[in-house]
Amino acid sequence: MKANKVSAIMGNEYDGRGLGELTAHRPLATLHFDCKYRLMDFSLSNLVNANIQSIYMVFSEAKMQSLFDHIGGGREWHLNSILSHYFMAFQEDIERKKENNEAYFDAMIDFLKKSKSTYTVYVGNKILCSLDFRSVIKVHEAQQAECTIVFKRVSSKLIYETDQVLSFNEEGAYMGNQLFSDTIADQGLFNLGMNIFVVNTDWLIELLEKAQQLKETTSLEKLLWETANETTVGTYEYTGYLSNIHTTKSFYDANMDMLDPRKFNALLYSSQHIITKAKNEVPTYFSKESDVHSSQFATGSTIRGTVHKSLVSRRSTVDSGAIVEGAIVMANGHVSKDAEVRYAILDKNVTVQEGVRIVGTPAQPIVIKKGTIVTEDKLVGDVE
């Protein structure tokens, strides 16, 4: 695929409020996943694997530090060359311009015009998947549609109330979309709209120009869903691994999925290569007294205690006598001697002091916010 044939826009529509402390000071896109990745690595890798080299990102200006720390100049994704590049915009700036009666989509329109692309991919921020955009674009071309929507058939437990679901007639033709909250919840499988679109660039430019002329929504994602019922639409059914990250529980479950070899391989070892920021560190050290199984570890950690069915990120320590089970330990975590961590998420730089118990349940994992030194037991439910 020619590099200048397709451009991309990465949205950040979901603010992550359902994840509480985990997204209080970072965008959902930069939340750690599976020991060494960030959630945005998957969308970004899917794009560059399809040779899409011109990417426009929209984020919140209040949570930019972790984004800049991770993506930097874009070297790992080859976005720092003359032909490959990315641009960044702030959602708050778009909204301020609208309030001041200014042309709030002009920067995005300018990007699309200068890209000289035939097609534009839009990707939302809370669907975790490994998607071959080259196949999606081929289907879009074959269907001769203005807009192609990517969807997956899933059970209701994987859908958030504000997600869009698609409906089809008996012949399989697209009939429209609606909020999941407006559907009959006991009908079995639903066609979840993945907030991923492939559209004709000229059509998108006209859509944006019309929207700001009429002072419509500042949300491109919302605009695409609203317009999908008014234009020529094609669809693409995704059949690979998917997780819909909208709550603490869904984030926890997605990480635990990576301990299942089938799901792990489906997401990380499909035809799509997942790229992340490189870290040159020593391997994790396991002492003779350590007891480890069914777990994953990033580099630079020291394990002397027990770790079962857990994910441990870079530069973390589990001391002698400590027990970590069904837990996510993010970077620079320290579980001290004889401490117990079960069914919990420890954000970065968390220290659990000696003998302290943190015990949640699979249905309600406990979250310990970034930088906390835990000195007292934290229990959930009927745990004694």
Coordinates of C-alpha atoms in Angstrom, one line a residue:
M1 CA 0.0 0.0 0.0
K2 CA 1.4 3.4 -0.9
A3 CA 2.4 5.4 2.2
N4 CA 0.6 8.5 1.1
K5 CA -2.6 6.7 0.1
V6 CA -3.9 6.5 3.7
S7 CA -3.8 8.9 6.6
A8 CA -5.0 8.3 10.2
I9 CA -6.7 10.1 13.1
M10 CA -6.3 8.7 16.6
G11 CA -9.1 9.9 18.9
N12 CA -9.2 10.0 22.7
E13 CA -13.0 10.2 23.1
Y14 CA -13.4 8.0 26.2
D15 CA -12.0 9.9 29.2
G16 CA -11.4 6.7 31.3
R17 CA -13.5 7.9 34.2
G18 CA -14.6 4.3 34.7
L19 CA -11.1 3.4 35.7
G20 CA -10.9 5.8 38.6
E21 CA -7.3 6.4 39.9
L22 CA -5.7 4.5 37.0
T23 CA -6.6 7.4 34.6
A24 CA -6.7 10.3 37.1
H25 CA -3.4 11.7 35.8
R26 CA -2.9 9.9 32.5
P27 CA -4.9 9.3 29.3
L28 CA -6.4 5.9 28.9
A29 CA -4.1 5.4 25.8
T30 CA -0.9 5.4 28.0
L31 CA -2.2 3.0 30.7
H32 CA 0.3 0.1 31.1
F33 CA -0.8 -3.3 29.8
D34 CA 0.7 -6.8 29.9
C35 CA 3.9 -5.8 31.8
K36 CA 5.6 -3.7 29.1
Y37 CA 3.1 -2.2 26.7
R38 CA 0.8 0.8 26.7
L39 CA -2.7 0.5 25.4
M40 CA -2.0 3.0 22.6
D41 CA 0.8 0.7 21.3
F42 CA -1.8 -1.6 19.7
S43 CA -3.7 1.0 17.7
L44 CA -0.4 2.7 16.7
S45 CA 1.2 -0.5 15.7
N46 CA -1.9 -1.6 13.7
L47 CA -1.6 1.7 11.7
V48 CA 2.2 1.6 11.0
N49 CA 2.0 -2.1 10.1
A50 CA -0.3 -1.0 7.3
N51 CA 2.4 1.5 6.2
I52 CA 0.3 4.5 7.3
Q53 CA 2.8 7.2 8.0
S54 CA 0.8 10.3 8.5
I55 CA -1.1 10.3 11.9
Y56 CA -3.1 13.0 13.7
M57 CA -3.6 12.4 17.4
V58 CA -6.2 14.2 19.6
F59 CA -5.6 14.1 23.3
S60 CA -6.5 16.0 26.5
E61 CA -4.0 18.8 27.3
A62 CA -4.3 18.0 31.0
K63 CA -2.8 14.6 30.7
M64 CA 0.0 14.9 28.2
Q65 CA 3.2 14.1 30.2
S66 CA 2.8 10.3 30.1
L67 CA 2.1 10.5 26.4
F68 CA 5.2 12.5 25.6
D69 CA 7.3 10.3 27.9
H70 CA 6.1 7.2 26.0
I71 CA 5.9 8.2 22.3
G72 CA 8.7 10.9 22.3
G73 CA 9.7 11.5 18.7
G74 CA 8.0 8.4 17.5
R75 CA 11.3 6.6 16.7
E76 CA 10.1 3.1 17.6
W77 CA 7.2 3.4 15.2
H78 CA 9.3 5.0 12.5
L79 CA 7.4 8.2 12.7
N80 CA 10.4 10.5 12.9
S81 CA 11.5 10.5 9.3
I82 CA 11.0 12.9 6.5
L83 CA 8.2 10.8 5.0
S84 CA 6.6 9.6 8.3
H85 CA 5.3 11.9 11.0
Y86 CA 2.6 12.5 13.6
F87 CA 0.8 15.6 14.7
M88 CA -0.9 16.3 18.0
A89 CA -3.9 18.4 18.9
F90 CA -5.8 19.1 22.1
Q91 CA -9.5 18.4 22.5
E92 CA -9.8 21.4 24.8
D93 CA -8.4 23.7 22.1
I94 CA -11.0 22.4 19.7
E95 CA -13.8 23.1 22.2
R96 CA -12.4 26.6 23.1
K97 CA -12.5 27.5 19.4
K98 CA -16.1 26.4 19.1
E99 CA -17.1 28.5 22.1
N100 CA -15.3 31.5 20.5
N101 CA -17.1 31.0 17.2
E102 CA -13.9 30.1 15.5
A103 CA -13.3 27.3 12.9
Y104 CA -12.6 24.5 15.3
F105 CA -11.8 21.7 12.8
D106 CA -9.5 23.8 10.6
A107 CA -6.3 22.2 11.9
M108 CA -7.6 18.7 11.2
I109 CA -8.9 19.7 7.8
D110 CA -5.5 21.2 7.0
F111 CA -3.8 18.0 8.0
L112 CA -6.1 15.9 5.8
K113 CA -5.6 18.2 2.8
K114 CA -1.8 18.2 3.1
S115 CA -1.7 14.4 3.5
K116 CA -3.0 14.1 0.0
S117 CA -4.5 10.7 1.1
T118 CA -7.3 8.9 -0.6
Y119 CA -8.6 7.3 2.6
T120 CA -8.5 8.2 6.2
V121 CA -8.6 5.7 9.2
Y122 CA -10.2 6.9 12.4
V123 CA -9.3 4.8 15.6
G124 CA -10.9 5.3 19.0
N125 CA -9.0 4.7 22.3
K126 CA -10.7 2.0 24.3
I127 CA -10.8 -1.1 22.0
L128 CA -7.8 -3.4 22.3
C129 CA -7.3 -5.5 19.2
S130 CA -4.8 -6.6 16.6
L131 CA -6.3 -5.4 13.3
D132 CA -4.9 -5.7 9.8
F133 CA -5.9 -2.3 8.3
R134 CA -4.7 -3.4 4.8
S135 CA -7.5 -5.9 4.7
V136 CA -10.0 -3.3 6.0
I137 CA -9.0 -0.8 3.3
K138 CA -9.3 -3.4 0.6
V139 CA -12.9 -4.2 1.7
H140 CA -13.6 -0.5 1.8
E141 CA -12.5 -0.1 -1.8
A142 CA -14.4 -3.2 -2.9
Q143 CA -17.7 -2.0 -1.3
Q144 CA -17.3 1.5 -2.9
A145 CA -18.6 3.1 0.3
E146 CA -18.0 6.5 1.7
C147 CA -17.5 5.1 5.2
T148 CA -16.7 1.5 6.4
I149 CA -17.3 0.6 10.0
V150 CA -15.3 -2.2 11.8
F151 CA -17.4 -4.3 14.2
K152 CA -17.2 -7.6 16.1
R153 CA -20.0 -9.9 17.3
V154 CA -19.7 -10.1 21.1
S155 CA -21.8 -10.8 24.2
S156 CA -23.4 -8.0 26.1
K157 CA -20.9 -8.3 29.0
L158 CA -18.2 -6.8 26.7
I159 CA -20.2 -3.7 25.8
Y160 CA -20.4 -0.4 27.5
E161 CA -23.8 1.4 27.7
T162 CA -22.6 4.3 25.5
D163 CA -21.2 2.0 22.8
Q164 CA -22.8 1.8 19.4
V165 CA -24.1 -1.5 18.1
L166 CA -24.9 -2.3 14.4
S167 CA -28.0 -3.9 12.9
F168 CA -28.2 -5.9 9.7
N169 CA -31.2 -7.2 7.6
E170 CA -31.7 -10.8 6.8
E171 CA -29.5 -10.5 3.7
G172 CA -26.6 -9.1 5.8
A173 CA -26.9 -5.5 4.7
Y174 CA -26.1 -2.7 7.1
M175 CA -29.3 -1.1 8.5
G176 CA -28.0 1.4 11.0
N177 CA -26.5 1.9 14.5
Q178 CA -27.8 2.7 17.9
L179 CA -26.6 3.1 21.5
F180 CA -26.3 -0.2 23.4
S181 CA -28.5 1.3 26.2
D182 CA -31.3 1.6 23.7
T183 CA -31.3 -2.1 22.7
I184 CA -32.9 -5.2 24.2
A185 CA -30.2 -6.5 26.4
D186 CA -31.2 -10.2 26.4
Q187 CA -30.9 -10.8 22.6
G188 CA -27.6 -12.7 22.9
L189 CA -24.8 -11.5 20.7
F190 CA -24.4 -7.9 19.5
N191 CA -22.5 -6.3 16.7
L192 CA -20.2 -4.0 18.6
G193 CA -19.1 -1.0 16.7
M194 CA -15.3 -0.8 17.5
N195 CA -15.0 3.0 17.0
I196 CA -12.8 2.2 14.0
F197 CA -13.7 3.7 10.6
V198 CA -12.2 3.8 7.1
V199 CA -13.6 6.8 5.1
N200 CA -12.9 8.6 1.9
T201 CA -10.7 11.6 2.8
D202 CA -12.6 14.1 0.5
W203 CA -15.9 13.0 2.1
L204 CA -14.4 13.5 5.6
I205 CA -13.2 17.0 4.7
E206 CA -16.6 17.9 3.5
L207 CA -18.2 16.4 6.7
L208 CA -15.8 18.4 9.0
E209 CA -16.4 21.7 7.0
K210 CA -20.2 21.3 7.2
A211 CA -20.1 20.4 10.9
Q212 CA -18.2 23.5 12.0
Q213 CA -20.2 25.7 9.7
L214 CA -23.4 24.4 11.5
K215 CA -21.6 24.5 14.9
E216 CA -22.2 20.8 15.5
T217 CA -20.3 18.5 17.8
T218 CA -16.6 18.8 18.4
S219 CA -16.3 15.0 18.6
L220 CA -15.3 13.4 15.4
E221 CA -16.2 10.0 16.7
K222 CA -19.8 11.1 17.5
L223 CA -20.0 12.9 14.1
L224 CA -19.0 9.7 12.2
W225 CA -21.6 7.6 14.1
E226 CA -24.3 10.2 13.5
T227 CA -23.5 10.4 9.8
A228 CA -23.2 6.7 9.2
N229 CA -27.0 6.4 9.0
E230 CA -27.0 9.2 6.3
T231 CA -24.4 8.0 3.8
T232 CA -23.2 4.9 1.8
V233 CA -21.8 2.6 4.5
G234 CA -19.8 -0.6 4.3
T235 CA -18.8 -2.9 7.2
Y236 CA -15.9 -5.1 8.1
E237 CA -16.3 -7.9 10.6
Y238 CA -13.3 -8.4 12.9
T239 CA -12.8 -11.9 14.3
G240 CA -9.7 -11.7 16.4
Y241 CA -9.1 -11.0 20.1
L242 CA -10.9 -7.9 21.5
S243 CA -11.2 -6.2 24.8
N244 CA -13.3 -3.2 25.5
I245 CA -11.5 -1.2 28.2
H246 CA -14.0 1.0 30.0
T247 CA -13.9 0.0 33.7
T248 CA -11.3 -1.1 36.2
K249 CA -12.7 -4.6 36.0
S250 CA -12.5 -4.7 32.1
F251 CA -8.9 -3.5 32.3
Y252 CA -8.1 -6.2 35.0
D253 CA -9.7 -8.9 32.9
A254 CA -7.9 -7.9 29.7
N255 CA -4.5 -8.2 31.5
M256 CA -5.5 -11.6 33.0
D257 CA -6.5 -12.7 29.5
M258 CA -2.8 -12.5 28.6
L259 CA -2.1 -15.4 30.9
D260 CA -4.2 -17.6 28.6
P261 CA -1.7 -18.7 25.8
R262 CA -4.5 -18.7 23.2
K263 CA -5.6 -15.1 23.8
F264 CA -2.0 -14.0 24.4
N265 CA -0.9 -15.3 21.0
A266 CA -4.0 -14.0 19.2
L267 CA -3.3 -10.4 20.4
L268 CA 0.5 -10.3 20.4
Y269 CA 1.6 -12.9 17.9
S270 CA -0.8 -12.6 15.0
S271 CA 0.4 -11.3 11.7
Q272 CA 0.6 -7.8 13.3
H273 CA 3.8 -6.9 15.0
I274 CA 3.1 -4.9 18.2
I275 CA 5.7 -2.1 18.8
T276 CA 6.5 -0.4 22.1
K277 CA 9.1 1.9 23.5
A278 CA 12.4 -0.1 23.9
K279 CA 14.0 -0.6 27.3
N280 CA 17.5 -2.0 27.6
E281 CA 17.5 -3.7 31.0
V282 CA 18.8 -6.8 32.6
P283 CA 16.5 -9.9 32.7
T284 CA 14.4 -10.5 35.8
Y285 CA 16.1 -12.4 38.6
F286 CA 14.4 -15.3 40.3
S287 CA 16.0 -16.6 43.5
K288 CA 16.1 -20.3 44.4
E289 CA 13.5 -19.7 47.1
S290 CA 11.0 -18.1 44.7
D291 CA 7.8 -19.9 43.7
V292 CA 6.5 -18.8 40.4
H293 CA 4.0 -20.1 37.9
S294 CA 1.4 -19.0 35.3
S295 CA 2.8 -15.4 35.4
Q296 CA 4.5 -12.9 33.2
F297 CA 7.4 -10.6 34.0
A298 CA 9.1 -7.6 32.3
T299 CA 12.8 -6.9 32.7
G300 CA 14.8 -5.6 35.6
S301 CA 12.7 -7.2 38.4
T302 CA 13.8 -9.3 41.4
I303 CA 11.6 -12.1 42.6
R304 CA 12.3 -13.9 45.9
G305 CA 8.7 -14.6 47.0
T306 CA 5.6 -16.3 45.5
V307 CA 4.0 -15.1 42.3
H308 CA 1.0 -17.0 40.9
K309 CA -1.2 -16.0 38.0
S310 CA 0.1 -12.4 38.0
L311 CA 1.7 -9.8 35.7
V312 CA 4.8 -8.0 37.0
S313 CA 6.2 -4.9 35.2
R314 CA 9.7 -3.5 35.0
R315 CA 12.0 -3.0 37.9
S316 CA 9.7 -4.5 40.5
T317 CA 10.6 -6.5 43.6
V318 CA 8.8 -9.3 45.5
D319 CA 10.6 -10.0 48.7
S320 CA 11.0 -13.3 50.6
G321 CA 7.8 -14.6 52.1
A322 CA 5.6 -12.2 50.1
I323 CA 2.7 -13.6 48.1
V324 CA 1.4 -12.1 44.9
E325 CA -1.6 -13.9 43.3
G326 CA -4.1 -12.7 40.6
A327 CA -2.5 -9.3 40.7
I328 CA -1.1 -6.6 38.3
V329 CA 2.1 -5.0 39.6
M330 CA 3.1 -2.0 37.5
A331 CA 6.6 -0.6 37.1
N332 CA 8.8 0.0 40.2
G333 CA 6.5 -1.9 42.5
H334 CA 7.8 -3.3 45.8
V335 CA 6.0 -6.0 47.7
S336 CA 7.9 -6.3 51.0
K337 CA 8.7 -9.4 53.1
D338 CA 5.6 -11.5 54.2
A339 CA 3.2 -9.0 52.5
E340 CA 0.2 -10.4 50.6
V341 CA -1.3 -9.0 47.4
R342 CA -4.2 -10.9 45.9
Y343 CA -6.6 -9.7 43.1
A344 CA -5.2 -6.1 43.1
I345 CA -3.8 -3.6 40.7
L346 CA -0.7 -1.8 42.0
D347 CA 0.0 1.3 39.9
K348 CA 3.5 2.6 39.4
N349 CA 5.9 3.2 42.3
V350 CA 3.7 1.5 44.9
T351 CA 5.3 0.0 48.0
V352 CA 3.5 -2.6 50.1
Q353 CA 5.2 -2.7 53.5
E354 CA 6.2 -5.8 55.5
G355 CA 3.3 -8.0 56.5
V356 CA 0.5 -5.8 54.9
R357 CA -2.4 -7.6 53.2
I358 CA -4.1 -6.2 50.1
V359 CA -6.9 -8.7 49.2
G360 CA -9.6 -8.0 46.6
T361 CA -11.7 -10.4 44.6
P362 CA -11.7 -11.3 40.9
A363 CA -15.0 -9.4 40.6
Q364 CA -13.7 -6.4 42.5
P365 CA -9.9 -6.0 42.3
I366 CA -8.4 -3.4 44.6
V367 CA -6.6 -0.4 42.9
I368 CA -3.7 1.2 44.7
K369 CA -2.9 4.6 43.2
K370 CA 0.5 5.6 41.9
G371 CA 3.2 6.3 44.4
T372 CA 1.4 5.0 47.5
I373 CA 3.2 3.4 50.4
V374 CA 0.7 0.9 51.8
T375 CA 1.0 0.6 55.6
E376 CA -2.4 -0.9 56.5
D377 CA -4.4 -3.9 55.3
K378 CA -6.9 -3.3 52.5
L379 CA -9.5 -5.9 52.1
V380 CA -12.7 -6.3 49.9
G381 CA -15.8 -8.3 50.6
D382 CA -15.9 -11.1 53.2
V383 CA -12.2 -11.8 53.2
E384 CA -10.9 -12.2 56.8

